[in-house]
Amino acid sequence: KIAFIGSPNSGKSSSINQLLDLQLLPVTVLSRHIQFYIQGDDDKNKEGFLLADDQILYPLEDMHKNDLFPESSEALVSIYLCHQRLTNNSFHLMEKRALDATEEELKDVTNSLLEETDCVVLVIDALMPLKRAEAYFLSECVRRSIPVVIALSKIDKLLPEELEDVITYITNHANLYSTSIKVIPTSIKFSDESNISDLKTAIQGTIDETDIVSVRTQQVAHTLLEVLDVIRSAAQTGLEAEKKNELERDLEFKQRQQ
């Protein structure tokens, strides 16, 4: 399961469309609460998409209708797509909800984004490289041993003299976390195949080098530690409340004696 993750409007949908050589996902600015799951199917009649908790199969063309995804909605909407283009592959592609969170939300959002993820393609906008949330997310991937490829998108928006500096900047920061992270510059123009073959090669190479069983074991272990931490925190809160109640009872008893 390969998850494309990045800040709002960073080029996630464009990157997936280019990899598939297919205008599948809408590339307009969508709500940050929408995520896509894409898989193959041998049956062409099953091509289309489903909204979560809905059994209606919509045609893929409807994916590009402006009124399909209300921007004002705060609910997380999961959309499941089927297409024959992925039938012969042993992996699923996912575009997770946008990496967009306050400092207080960042840990929970990161945990949510990394659920059921075996490999991450972190899409970073070359015009606004490496925000605080992206740096934190990258560090968490490395800490949990989840393999990462960085797709540096929108390089077509940079001046030629800026490109090398931005690539060097991102590469140097990535190397602070792991020297195995590949940084691949890409264009958001569908007609421009610049470096898309490099991105495909980098993703495939990263998957081939990854022990998926080990990654999933690490994910389970991390989840268990998170649960234990919640239990420990709840127990500590309970003990503190009990101690406070005991002190209050002692104080009340002394006041009555007086």
CSV table of C-alpha atoms in Angstrom, one decimal:
chain,number,residue,atom,x,y,z
A,1,LYS,CA,0.0,0.0,0.0
A,2,ILE,CA,1.7,3.2,-1.3
A,3,ALA,CA,0.4,6.4,0.2
A,4,PHE,CA,0.8,9.8,-1.5
A,5,ILE,CA,0.9,12.3,1.3
A,6,GLY,CA,1.5,16.1,1.3
A,7,SER,CA,0.3,19.5,2.2
A,8,PRO,CA,-2.9,20.9,0.5
A,9,ASN,CA,-2.4,21.6,-3.2
A,10,SER,CA,1.1,20.1,-3.2
A,11,GLY,CA,0.6,18.0,-6.3
A,12,LYS,CA,-0.5,14.6,-4.9
A,13,SER,CA,-3.3,14.0,-7.4
A,14,SER,CA,-1.2,15.2,-10.4
A,15,SER,CA,1.7,12.9,-9.3
A,16,ILE,CA,-0.7,9.9,-9.2
A,17,ASN,CA,-2.2,10.8,-12.6
A,18,GLN,CA,1.2,11.0,-14.2
A,19,LEU,CA,2.3,7.7,-12.7
A,20,LEU,CA,-0.8,6.0,-14.2
A,21,ASP,CA,-0.6,8.1,-17.4
A,22,LEU,CA,-4.3,8.7,-16.8
A,23,GLN,CA,-6.4,11.8,-15.8
A,24,LEU,CA,-8.0,9.8,-13.0
A,25,LEU,CA,-8.0,12.1,-9.9
A,26,PRO,CA,-9.3,15.7,-9.9
A,27,VAL,CA,-6.5,18.2,-9.6
A,28,THR,CA,-8.4,21.2,-8.4
A,29,VAL,CA,-8.1,22.3,-4.8
A,30,LEU,CA,-10.2,19.9,-2.8
A,31,SER,CA,-11.2,19.8,0.8
A,32,ARG,CA,-8.4,18.6,3.0
A,33,HIS,CA,-10.8,16.0,4.4
A,34,ILE,CA,-10.9,13.8,1.2
A,35,GLN,CA,-8.8,10.7,0.6
A,36,PHE,CA,-8.6,8.3,-2.3
A,37,TYR,CA,-8.0,4.5,-2.4
A,38,ILE,CA,-7.1,3.1,-5.8
A,39,GLN,CA,-6.9,-0.5,-6.8
A,40,GLY,CA,-7.2,-2.7,-9.9
A,41,ASP,CA,-9.9,-5.0,-11.0
A,42,ASP,CA,-10.2,-7.5,-13.9
A,43,ASP,CA,-13.8,-6.6,-14.5
A,44,LYS,CA,-14.2,-3.5,-16.6
A,45,ASN,CA,-17.8,-3.2,-15.4
A,46,LYS,CA,-16.4,-2.4,-11.9
A,47,GLU,CA,-14.5,0.6,-13.0
A,48,GLY,CA,-15.7,3.6,-11.2
A,49,PHE,CA,-15.7,4.9,-7.6
A,50,LEU,CA,-17.6,4.5,-4.4
A,51,LEU,CA,-18.1,6.9,-1.6
A,52,ALA,CA,-17.5,5.4,1.9
A,53,ASP,CA,-20.7,3.9,3.3
A,54,ASP,CA,-22.3,4.1,-0.1
A,55,GLN,CA,-22.9,1.2,-2.5
A,56,ILE,CA,-23.6,3.3,-5.6
A,57,LEU,CA,-20.9,2.9,-8.3
A,58,TYR,CA,-20.3,6.2,-9.9
A,59,PRO,CA,-18.6,6.6,-13.3
A,60,LEU,CA,-15.1,7.9,-13.2
A,61,GLU,CA,-16.0,10.9,-15.3
A,62,ASP,CA,-18.1,12.2,-12.3
A,63,MET,CA,-14.9,12.4,-10.3
A,64,HIS,CA,-14.2,15.7,-12.0
A,65,LYS,CA,-17.5,17.4,-11.2
A,66,ASN,CA,-17.0,20.5,-9.1
A,67,ASP,CA,-20.1,19.9,-6.9
A,68,LEU,CA,-19.1,16.3,-5.9
A,69,PHE,CA,-16.9,17.3,-2.9
A,70,PRO,CA,-18.2,20.2,-0.9
A,71,GLU,CA,-15.3,22.3,0.4
A,72,SER,CA,-17.1,23.3,3.5
A,73,SER,CA,-17.5,19.8,4.8
A,74,GLU,CA,-15.3,18.9,7.8
A,75,ALA,CA,-16.1,15.2,7.7
A,76,LEU,CA,-13.4,12.8,6.4
A,77,VAL,CA,-14.6,11.4,3.1
A,78,SER,CA,-13.0,8.2,1.8
A,79,ILE,CA,-13.4,7.5,-1.9
A,80,TYR,CA,-12.6,4.0,-3.4
A,81,LEU,CA,-11.7,3.8,-7.1
A,82,CYS,CA,-11.3,0.8,-9.3
A,83,HIS,CA,-9.4,0.8,-12.6
A,84,GLN,CA,-7.9,-1.8,-14.9
A,85,ARG,CA,-4.6,0.1,-15.1
A,86,LEU,CA,-3.7,-1.3,-11.7
A,87,THR,CA,-4.9,-4.9,-12.3
A,88,ASN,CA,-1.5,-6.4,-13.0
A,89,ASN,CA,0.2,-4.6,-10.0
A,90,SER,CA,0.5,-6.1,-6.5
A,91,PHE,CA,0.1,-2.8,-4.8
A,92,HIS,CA,-2.7,-0.3,-4.0
A,93,LEU,CA,-2.3,3.5,-4.4
A,94,MET,CA,-3.7,5.9,-1.8
A,95,GLU,CA,-3.9,9.6,-1.7
A,96,LYS,CA,-4.4,10.4,2.0
A,97,ARG,CA,-6.1,13.5,3.4
A,98,ALA,CA,-3.9,16.6,3.3
A,99,LEU,CA,-1.0,17.0,5.7
A,100,ASP,CA,-2.5,20.1,7.3
A,101,ALA,CA,-2.6,20.4,11.0
A,102,THR,CA,-1.9,22.7,13.9
A,103,GLU,CA,1.0,22.0,16.3
A,104,GLU,CA,-1.5,20.3,18.7
A,105,GLU,CA,-3.1,18.2,16.0
A,106,LEU,CA,0.1,17.1,14.2
A,107,LYS,CA,0.8,13.9,16.2
A,108,ASP,CA,-2.8,12.6,15.7
A,109,VAL,CA,-2.9,13.6,12.0
A,110,THR,CA,0.4,11.8,11.4
A,111,ASN,CA,-0.8,8.7,13.1
A,112,SER,CA,-3.9,8.7,11.0
A,113,LEU,CA,-2.0,9.2,7.8
A,114,LEU,CA,0.4,6.4,8.5
A,115,GLU,CA,-2.3,3.8,9.2
A,116,GLU,CA,-2.2,0.9,6.7
A,117,THR,CA,0.7,2.4,4.9
A,118,ASP,CA,3.7,0.3,3.7
A,119,CYS,CA,5.5,3.0,1.7
A,120,VAL,CA,5.1,6.8,1.5
A,121,VAL,CA,5.6,9.2,-1.4
A,122,LEU,CA,5.9,12.5,0.4
A,123,VAL,CA,4.9,15.2,-2.2
A,124,ILE,CA,6.5,18.5,-1.5
A,125,ASP,CA,5.7,21.7,-3.4
A,126,ALA,CA,9.0,23.1,-4.8
A,127,LEU,CA,7.7,26.6,-4.3
A,128,MET,CA,7.2,26.1,-0.6
A,129,PRO,CA,9.7,23.4,0.3
A,130,LEU,CA,9.6,21.6,3.7
A,131,LYS,CA,7.1,23.1,6.0
A,132,ARG,CA,7.1,22.3,9.7
A,133,ALA,CA,4.4,19.6,9.3
A,134,GLU,CA,6.3,17.9,6.4
A,135,ALA,CA,9.6,17.8,8.4
A,136,TYR,CA,7.8,16.3,11.4
A,137,PHE,CA,6.0,13.7,9.2
A,138,LEU,CA,9.3,12.8,7.5
A,139,SER,CA,11.0,12.2,10.9
A,140,GLU,CA,8.1,10.0,12.0
A,141,CYS,CA,8.3,7.8,8.9
A,142,VAL,CA,12.0,7.3,9.5
A,143,ARG,CA,11.5,6.6,13.2
A,144,ARG,CA,8.9,4.0,12.4
A,145,SER,CA,11.0,2.5,9.6
A,146,ILE,CA,8.4,3.3,6.9
A,147,PRO,CA,10.2,3.8,3.6
A,148,VAL,CA,9.9,7.2,2.0
A,149,VAL,CA,10.4,8.7,-1.5
A,150,ILE,CA,10.2,12.5,-1.8
A,151,ALA,CA,8.5,13.8,-5.0
A,152,LEU,CA,9.5,17.4,-5.4
A,153,SER,CA,6.6,18.7,-7.4
A,154,LYS,CA,6.0,21.8,-9.5
A,155,ILE,CA,9.6,22.2,-10.6
A,156,ASP,CA,8.2,23.7,-13.8
A,157,LYS,CA,7.2,26.8,-11.7
A,158,LEU,CA,10.9,27.4,-10.7
A,159,LEU,CA,13.4,29.5,-12.5
A,160,PRO,CA,16.3,27.4,-13.9
A,161,GLU,CA,18.8,28.9,-11.5
A,162,GLU,CA,16.5,28.1,-8.6
A,163,LEU,CA,16.0,24.4,-9.3
A,164,GLU,CA,19.4,23.1,-8.2
A,165,ASP,CA,19.3,25.1,-5.0
A,166,VAL,CA,15.9,23.8,-4.0
A,167,ILE,CA,16.8,20.2,-4.8
A,168,THR,CA,20.0,20.6,-2.7
A,169,TYR,CA,18.0,22.1,0.2
A,170,ILE,CA,15.5,19.3,0.3
A,171,THR,CA,18.1,16.6,-0.2
A,172,ASN,CA,20.3,17.9,2.7
A,173,HIS,CA,17.3,18.0,5.0
A,174,ALA,CA,16.2,14.5,4.0
A,175,ASN,CA,19.7,13.2,4.7
A,176,LEU,CA,19.4,14.5,8.2
A,177,TYR,CA,16.8,11.8,8.8
A,178,SER,CA,18.1,9.1,6.4
A,179,THR,CA,20.6,9.0,3.6
A,180,SER,CA,18.4,6.3,1.8
A,181,ILE,CA,15.6,8.8,1.0
A,182,LYS,CA,15.4,9.5,-2.7
A,183,VAL,CA,14.4,13.0,-3.8
A,184,ILE,CA,12.9,13.1,-7.3
A,185,PRO,CA,11.9,16.4,-8.9
A,186,THR,CA,8.7,16.3,-11.0
A,187,SER,CA,6.5,18.6,-13.0
A,188,ILE,CA,2.8,19.0,-12.5
A,189,LYS,CA,2.2,19.4,-16.3
A,190,PHE,CA,0.5,16.2,-17.5
A,191,SER,CA,2.2,16.7,-20.9
A,192,ASP,CA,5.6,17.0,-19.3
A,193,GLU,CA,7.1,13.5,-18.5
A,194,SER,CA,10.1,15.1,-16.9
A,195,ASN,CA,11.5,12.8,-14.2
A,196,ILE,CA,8.2,10.7,-13.9
A,197,SER,CA,10.1,7.6,-15.1
A,198,ASP,CA,12.7,8.4,-12.3
A,199,LEU,CA,9.8,8.6,-9.8
A,200,LYS,CA,8.5,5.3,-10.9
A,201,THR,CA,11.9,3.7,-10.7
A,202,ALA,CA,12.5,5.2,-7.2
A,203,ILE,CA,9.2,3.9,-5.9
A,204,GLN,CA,9.7,0.4,-7.3
A,205,GLY,CA,13.3,0.3,-6.0
A,206,THR,CA,12.2,1.4,-2.6
A,207,ILE,CA,9.4,-1.3,-2.5
A,208,ASP,CA,11.9,-4.0,-3.7
A,209,GLU,CA,14.3,-3.0,-0.9
A,210,THR,CA,11.6,-3.0,1.8
A,211,ASP,CA,10.7,-5.9,4.1
A,212,ILE,CA,6.9,-5.2,4.1
A,213,VAL,CA,6.3,-7.8,6.9
A,214,SER,CA,8.8,-5.9,9.1
A,215,VAL,CA,7.2,-2.5,8.3
A,216,ARG,CA,3.8,-3.9,9.3
A,217,THR,CA,5.2,-5.4,12.5
A,218,GLN,CA,6.7,-2.1,13.4
A,219,GLN,CA,3.3,-0.4,12.7
A,220,VAL,CA,1.5,-2.9,15.0
A,221,ALA,CA,4.1,-2.4,17.7
A,222,HIS,CA,3.8,1.4,17.5
A,223,THR,CA,0.0,1.1,17.7
A,224,LEU,CA,0.3,-1.1,20.8
A,225,LEU,CA,2.7,1.4,22.4
A,226,GLU,CA,0.2,4.2,21.7
A,227,VAL,CA,-2.6,2.2,23.3
A,228,LEU,CA,-0.4,1.5,26.4
A,229,ASP,CA,0.5,5.2,26.6
A,230,VAL,CA,-3.2,6.1,26.6
A,231,ILE,CA,-3.9,3.5,29.3
A,232,ARG,CA,-1.0,4.7,31.4
A,233,SER,CA,-2.1,8.3,31.1
A,234,ALA,CA,-5.6,7.5,32.0
A,235,ALA,CA,-4.4,5.5,35.0
A,236,GLN,CA,-2.2,8.4,36.1
A,237,THR,CA,-5.1,10.8,35.8
A,238,GLY,CA,-7.2,8.5,37.9
A,239,LEU,CA,-4.6,8.2,40.6
A,240,GLU,CA,-4.1,12.0,40.7
A,241,ALA,CA,-7.9,12.5,41.0
A,242,GLU,CA,-8.1,9.9,43.8
A,243,LYS,CA,-5.3,11.6,45.6
A,244,LYS,CA,-7.0,15.0,45.3
A,245,ASN,CA,-10.2,13.6,46.6
A,246,GLU,CA,-8.4,12.0,49.5
A,247,LEU,CA,-6.8,15.3,50.4
A,248,GLU,CA,-10.1,17.1,50.2
A,249,ARG,CA,-11.7,14.5,52.4
A,250,ASP,CA,-8.9,14.9,55.0
A,251,LEU,CA,-9.3,18.7,54.9
A,252,GLU,CA,-13.0,18.4,55.3
A,253,PHE,CA,-12.6,16.0,58.3
A,254,LYS,CA,-10.1,18.4,60.0
A,255,GLN,CA,-12.5,21.3,59.5
A,256,ARG,CA,-15.3,19.4,61.2
A,257,GLN,CA,-13.1,18.5,64.1
A,258,GLN,CA,-12.3,22.2,64.6
